[in-house]
XYZ file of C-alpha atoms in Angstrom:
426
model
C 124.385 158.265 37.215
C 126.729 154.647 36.957
C 123.697 153.476 39.456
C 121.613 152.661 36.849
C 124.116 149.660 34.611
C 124.940 148.185 37.993
C 120.608 147.660 38.683
C 120.011 146.220 35.137
C 123.408 144.112 34.887
C 122.286 142.403 38.983
C 118.900 141.879 37.519
C 119.801 139.430 35.203
C 122.219 138.383 36.573
C 120.206 137.524 39.563
C 117.518 134.673 39.138
C 114.594 136.165 38.658
C 115.473 137.908 35.575
C 117.118 134.500 34.497
C 113.417 132.727 34.851
C 111.918 135.915 33.405
C 114.434 135.494 30.578
C 113.666 131.176 30.685
C 109.733 131.773 30.413
C 110.266 133.727 27.125
C 112.929 131.649 25.990
C 110.714 128.424 26.354
C 107.404 130.368 25.434
C 109.031 131.676 21.954
C 110.386 127.719 21.295
C 107.974 126.410 21.918
C 105.192 128.565 19.707
C 107.848 128.080 17.012
C 107.268 124.248 17.791
C 104.080 124.997 17.166
C 103.782 125.846 14.070
C 106.233 124.107 12.411
C 106.377 120.645 13.390
C 103.885 117.665 13.224
C 101.101 117.509 16.142
C 102.891 113.875 17.015
C 106.551 114.948 17.012
C 105.478 118.121 19.051
C 103.605 116.015 21.838
C 107.145 113.600 21.949
C 108.661 117.036 22.032
C 106.708 118.368 25.401
C 107.330 115.616 27.245
C 110.766 115.623 26.921
C 111.461 118.880 27.640
C 109.234 118.721 30.515
C 111.745 116.543 32.153
C 114.022 119.469 32.869
C 110.655 120.970 35.135
C 110.138 117.427 36.392
C 113.811 116.990 37.597
C 113.894 120.567 39.708
C 110.633 119.768 41.092
C 111.750 116.628 41.780
C 115.337 118.711 43.354
C 113.086 121.123 45.687
C 110.334 117.718 46.228
C 113.758 116.053 47.599
C 114.609 118.761 50.305
C 110.998 119.886 52.154
C 110.285 116.673 54.254
C 114.176 116.947 55.961
C 113.085 121.223 55.132
C 109.800 120.828 57.393
C 110.615 118.822 60.233
C 114.027 119.992 61.283
C 112.370 124.387 60.799
C 109.200 123.471 62.527
C 110.489 120.977 65.505
C 114.031 123.975 66.355
C 110.456 126.785 66.422
C 108.370 125.175 68.351
C 110.889 123.932 70.448
C 112.272 127.962 70.771
C 108.463 128.797 72.254
C 109.496 126.953 74.532
C 105.835 125.907 76.291
C 102.789 124.744 75.135
C 101.128 128.582 75.390
C 103.334 129.763 72.441
C 102.404 127.665 70.298
C 99.010 127.715 70.857
C 98.784 131.120 70.871
C 100.405 131.304 67.615
C 98.974 128.238 65.972
C 95.681 130.299 66.917
C 96.830 133.335 64.207
C 97.689 131.316 62.265
C 94.535 129.353 61.847
C 92.318 132.433 62.280
C 93.974 133.551 59.415
C 94.623 130.768 57.422
C 90.705 130.084 58.103
C 89.203 134.103 57.273
C 92.123 134.488 54.450
C 90.937 131.185 52.580
C 86.392 132.452 53.440
C 87.454 135.455 51.923
C 89.028 133.806 48.963
C 85.785 131.556 48.116
C 83.887 134.059 48.592
C 85.058 135.983 45.978
C 85.572 133.107 43.069
C 81.531 133.187 44.011
C 80.872 137.128 43.808
C 82.366 136.924 40.461
C 81.522 134.034 39.200
C 78.260 134.541 39.366
C 78.685 137.565 37.889
C 80.437 137.440 35.220
C 78.748 134.062 34.370
C 80.603 132.876 31.966
C 79.829 129.158 31.832
C 75.952 131.038 30.165
C 75.484 129.666 26.851
C 78.187 127.100 26.593
C 79.125 125.379 23.406
C 79.457 121.889 24.750
C 80.047 119.950 21.440
C 83.534 120.461 20.999
C 85.231 119.003 24.457
C 86.017 116.192 24.518
C 84.625 114.510 27.917
C 86.965 111.317 27.945
C 90.557 113.943 29.478
C 88.369 114.015 31.765
C 88.437 110.017 33.211
C 91.815 110.784 34.828
C 91.111 112.367 37.443
C 87.301 111.708 38.255
C 89.181 109.550 39.007
C 90.871 109.937 42.410
C 87.303 112.029 43.334
C 87.134 108.611 45.144
C 89.034 109.935 47.612
C 87.807 112.819 48.556
C 85.776 112.720 51.311
C 85.642 113.976 55.119
C 86.002 110.916 56.920
C 89.369 110.825 54.219
C 90.128 113.571 54.999
C 90.510 112.689 59.118
C 92.639 110.101 58.372
C 94.666 111.893 55.829
C 95.733 114.176 58.610
C 97.113 112.129 60.984
C 100.157 110.045 59.520
C 100.244 105.893 60.166
C 104.096 106.422 59.427
C 106.093 109.466 59.578
C 108.705 107.798 57.018
C 105.802 107.640 55.313
C 104.496 110.785 54.822
C 107.664 111.984 54.068
C 108.494 109.501 51.598
C 106.113 111.332 50.130
C 105.567 114.500 50.707
C 102.513 113.968 53.229
C 103.330 118.683 54.036
C 100.337 117.767 56.963
C 101.626 115.046 58.394
C 104.463 115.424 58.552
C 103.614 119.064 60.410
C 101.394 117.168 62.736
C 104.531 114.290 63.482
C 106.816 117.962 64.436
C 104.124 119.244 66.207
C 104.083 115.941 68.214
C 108.065 115.338 68.274
C 108.682 119.753 68.423
C 106.053 119.461 72.030
C 107.710 116.796 73.245
C 110.741 118.238 73.291
C 110.405 121.101 74.952
C 109.249 119.772 76.798
C 111.523 118.278 78.569
C 114.244 121.302 78.484
C 117.558 121.462 78.544
C 118.539 117.980 78.321
C 117.553 118.150 74.547
C 119.170 120.347 73.449
C 122.045 118.907 71.803
C 118.743 117.233 69.836
C 117.993 121.049 68.370
C 120.829 121.926 68.098
C 121.478 118.657 65.309
C 117.879 120.005 63.943
C 119.443 123.354 64.486
C 122.623 122.991 62.467
C 120.414 120.638 60.244
C 118.010 122.875 58.700
C 120.589 125.572 57.981
C 122.785 122.420 55.615
C 119.457 121.724 53.929
C 118.950 125.769 53.330
C 121.578 125.742 51.060
C 121.273 123.372 49.734
C 118.403 125.714 48.230
C 120.177 127.746 47.471
C 122.546 124.425 44.840
C 118.565 123.465 44.047
C 117.690 127.185 42.981
C 120.258 127.787 40.327
C 118.902 124.881 37.958
C 114.732 126.310 38.348
C 115.288 128.830 34.627
C 116.197 125.946 32.849
C 113.113 123.820 34.624
C 111.182 127.276 33.926
C 112.324 127.035 30.626
C 110.884 123.455 30.241
C 107.800 123.671 31.862
C 106.628 127.058 29.002
C 108.303 125.072 26.565
C 106.852 122.512 27.102
C 103.558 124.070 27.002
C 103.132 125.844 24.288
C 104.202 122.801 22.318
C 101.049 121.241 22.723
C 99.037 123.827 23.004
C 97.782 127.092 20.356
C 97.205 129.797 23.481
C 95.730 132.628 20.167
C 92.810 129.445 19.918
C 92.708 128.624 23.562
C 92.307 132.692 24.549
C 89.560 133.791 21.297
C 87.811 129.653 23.076
C 88.216 129.836 26.924
C 87.935 134.404 26.395
C 85.046 134.691 28.919
C 86.404 132.037 31.021
C 90.340 132.556 31.369
C 89.078 136.929 31.706
C 86.151 136.350 34.572
C 88.986 134.805 36.646
C 91.394 136.838 36.297
C 89.399 139.632 38.099
C 88.739 137.405 40.510
C 92.108 136.315 40.333
C 93.773 140.004 40.396
C 91.130 141.409 43.180
C 91.320 138.485 45.638
C 95.562 139.922 44.947
C 93.877 144.217 45.719
C 92.344 142.466 49.117
C 95.877 140.536 49.901
C 98.205 143.247 49.489
C 95.952 146.210 50.924
C 95.602 143.604 54.355
C 99.507 143.332 53.776
C 99.814 147.101 53.569
C 97.306 148.042 56.410
C 99.255 145.355 59.512
C 102.697 145.929 58.117
C 102.987 149.718 56.376
C 105.326 150.401 54.601
C 107.163 147.605 55.426
C 104.615 145.962 52.878
C 106.822 147.086 49.814
C 109.889 145.589 51.099
C 108.173 141.748 51.494
C 106.962 142.527 48.030
C 110.075 143.241 46.549
C 111.925 139.871 48.711
C 109.587 137.763 47.288
C 109.094 138.787 43.672
C 112.400 135.066 42.985
C 109.369 132.593 44.380
C 106.570 134.161 42.909
C 107.904 133.821 39.414
C 109.133 129.639 40.331
C 106.139 129.150 41.609
C 103.997 131.204 38.061
C 106.777 129.609 36.152
C 106.359 125.662 37.658
C 102.933 125.607 38.030
C 104.059 124.478 42.025
C 104.364 126.872 44.721
C 105.294 123.492 47.012
C 108.496 124.551 44.149
C 109.348 127.697 45.908
C 108.379 127.112 49.773
C 112.640 126.750 50.316
C 112.584 129.629 48.907
C 109.874 131.495 50.441
C 111.474 130.349 54.448
C 114.969 131.877 53.175
C 113.639 135.426 51.502
C 110.216 135.270 54.165
C 113.939 134.462 57.328
C 115.778 138.105 55.305
C 112.370 139.880 55.454
C 112.733 139.759 59.479
C 110.576 136.897 60.362
C 112.403 134.979 62.961
C 113.382 131.511 61.962
C 111.127 130.276 63.856
C 107.672 131.138 63.141
C 109.184 131.183 59.635
C 108.443 127.070 60.949
C 105.997 127.172 62.328
C 103.792 129.250 60.070
C 105.061 128.854 56.863
C 104.006 124.278 56.858
C 100.666 125.117 58.563
C 100.073 127.352 55.466
C 100.721 125.034 52.630
C 98.116 122.652 53.674
C 95.667 125.015 55.665
C 96.157 128.711 53.219
C 95.705 128.524 49.091
C 93.241 131.746 48.589
C 94.868 131.130 44.886
C 93.433 127.315 44.245
C 90.531 127.909 47.109
C 88.993 131.169 44.360
C 89.404 129.257 41.255
C 87.679 125.936 43.248
C 84.391 127.991 43.853
C 84.866 129.824 40.766
C 85.308 125.664 38.660
C 82.668 124.344 40.034
C 80.136 126.929 39.372
C 81.628 127.639 36.359
C 80.698 123.876 35.282
C 77.390 123.617 36.421
C 76.543 127.205 34.885
C 77.641 125.652 32.185
C 75.084 122.224 32.032
C 72.357 124.964 32.486
C 72.276 123.551 36.490
C 71.161 126.259 38.547
C 72.369 126.861 42.083
C 70.828 128.894 44.659
C 73.028 130.734 46.736
C 72.151 128.870 49.942
C 73.506 125.373 48.179
C 76.499 127.464 46.616
C 76.873 128.489 50.298
C 77.658 124.591 51.548
C 79.426 124.290 48.621
C 81.603 127.252 49.583
C 81.464 124.864 53.586
C 81.809 121.391 51.554
C 85.188 123.426 49.401
C 86.808 124.338 52.683
C 86.807 121.743 54.319
C 87.838 119.034 51.671
C 90.017 121.137 50.369
C 92.812 121.619 54.015
C 96.180 119.418 53.654
C 96.614 119.509 49.310
C 99.637 120.442 49.097
C 100.608 123.472 46.335
C 100.892 120.842 43.289
C 99.497 121.305 39.606
C 96.228 120.039 39.118
C 95.709 119.198 43.111
C 92.992 121.484 42.840
C 91.088 120.376 40.013
C 90.440 116.416 42.271
C 88.426 118.520 44.800
C 86.300 121.055 42.195
C 85.180 116.730 40.315
C 84.745 115.785 44.689
C 82.463 118.843 44.879
C 81.310 119.239 41.830
C 80.760 114.915 41.880
C 78.343 116.012 45.185
C 76.229 118.184 44.085
C 74.865 116.492 41.192
C 77.145 118.653 38.877
C 78.807 116.290 35.663
C 82.546 115.654 36.879
C 83.320 114.903 33.024
C 83.002 118.426 33.696
C 86.665 119.293 34.313
C 87.594 118.381 31.485
C 86.082 122.004 29.835
C 88.539 123.451 32.196
C 91.179 121.190 31.410
C 92.992 123.261 28.278
C 93.208 126.421 29.793
C 93.733 124.537 33.360
C 98.166 125.027 33.173
C 97.374 128.569 32.539
C 94.705 129.376 35.879
C 97.253 126.793 37.616
C 99.740 129.459 36.809
C 98.072 132.521 38.747
C 96.464 130.828 41.656
C 99.530 129.010 42.508
C 101.564 132.241 42.852
C 98.687 134.027 44.762
C 99.076 130.457 47.510
C 102.883 132.636 48.207
C 101.577 135.640 48.732
C 99.165 134.287 50.366
C 101.460 133.032 52.588
C 104.739 135.465 52.092
C 101.755 137.946 54.235
C 100.005 135.246 56.511
C 103.971 134.296 57.911
C 104.973 138.061 58.449
C 101.669 139.253 59.520
C 101.867 136.810 61.990
C 105.845 137.395 63.248
C 104.944 140.836 63.035
C 101.533 140.005 66.356
C 104.638 137.964 67.788
C 106.432 140.589 68.210
C 104.172 143.548 69.954
C 102.701 140.815 71.630
C 106.245 140.132 73.542
C 107.260 143.704 73.621
C 103.865 144.154 75.593
C 105.299 141.456 77.866
C 108.679 143.480 78.339
C 106.692 146.674 79.399
C 103.609 144.218 81.860
C 106.693 143.032 83.061
């Protein structure tokens, strides 16, 4: 009989409970501010309170570069040889591209089936709001994507938190270290200890998560009338939720297929990272926490340190689903008919151009705008989804975290089975 009160107490004292309370309080405060003061004052309040979220995300970004570098190098060095790196890397990329393709297809299916853009009234849309996003689309091209993969300076990559570039450098560094052998053990040991120090810093930073989530939610609700947005964008947002929910069902079913009953344990482990990603709209913000939880779940540190950085560059399932959904939605709103062949071409373009974008807020919009430009769909159409994008971003960020957690766990289990098979053969 004493078990129930203890569980309730531990939940509200725990990080997940505190974040959920912070989300609720932030929403209540934001709604009160929106309904009681002038729009100008509400905007000023929103700008100030969002500093709390900005500080939290910057604290996380502060430790991402050294964490990715140290854990990935140590992970590769522990794998021991190029063949092991190639084997795990092949499994990882195979999973990532399959998951991305399924996510894109789901987005394409639901936007065609539900047709949320058909019959939309464009007269009240503020097209000037899309100018900032549209200005960034010029940098999205296949040539720039290839150039973006390879860092010209690892220090510049670390300074700007370019995860994909850090991954490339770390892979070369780790393979070189593994090939030298015992002579490099002191360096690997030092990097290993450094990674544990950084993971300890994660615990300190995560204590600030509820405050950051409170600031993010309060800032949005202070300037957005959610009831009005929900009515105006009911068809778009409702259709998107159906699509993203279907993606969750697919991901979780695949997780159960490979992990069996352990999938339930994994879901319990990643509740806190999911809630943080949902509240801050940034899957990047939970990278360190997710690393810690997956290791606690039982995935070997060398697998986690290799898989997660790759996943954050190549496996953004929620963002992928949203990109096809939003791109075709804008075409529907402008009455542009896209045949299946064109849509499949768009899907492949999105598959390529989206790789390497970090899980940061609004990154998906830039890719959507660039894709629209390639297919002669008005880029200004981004203004249609900007008012509701923050709420969509909450769901797609959490989905990115779920997808990467499952991918890392499944590949980790595959590796365990591979090693068991190798031992039994010997």
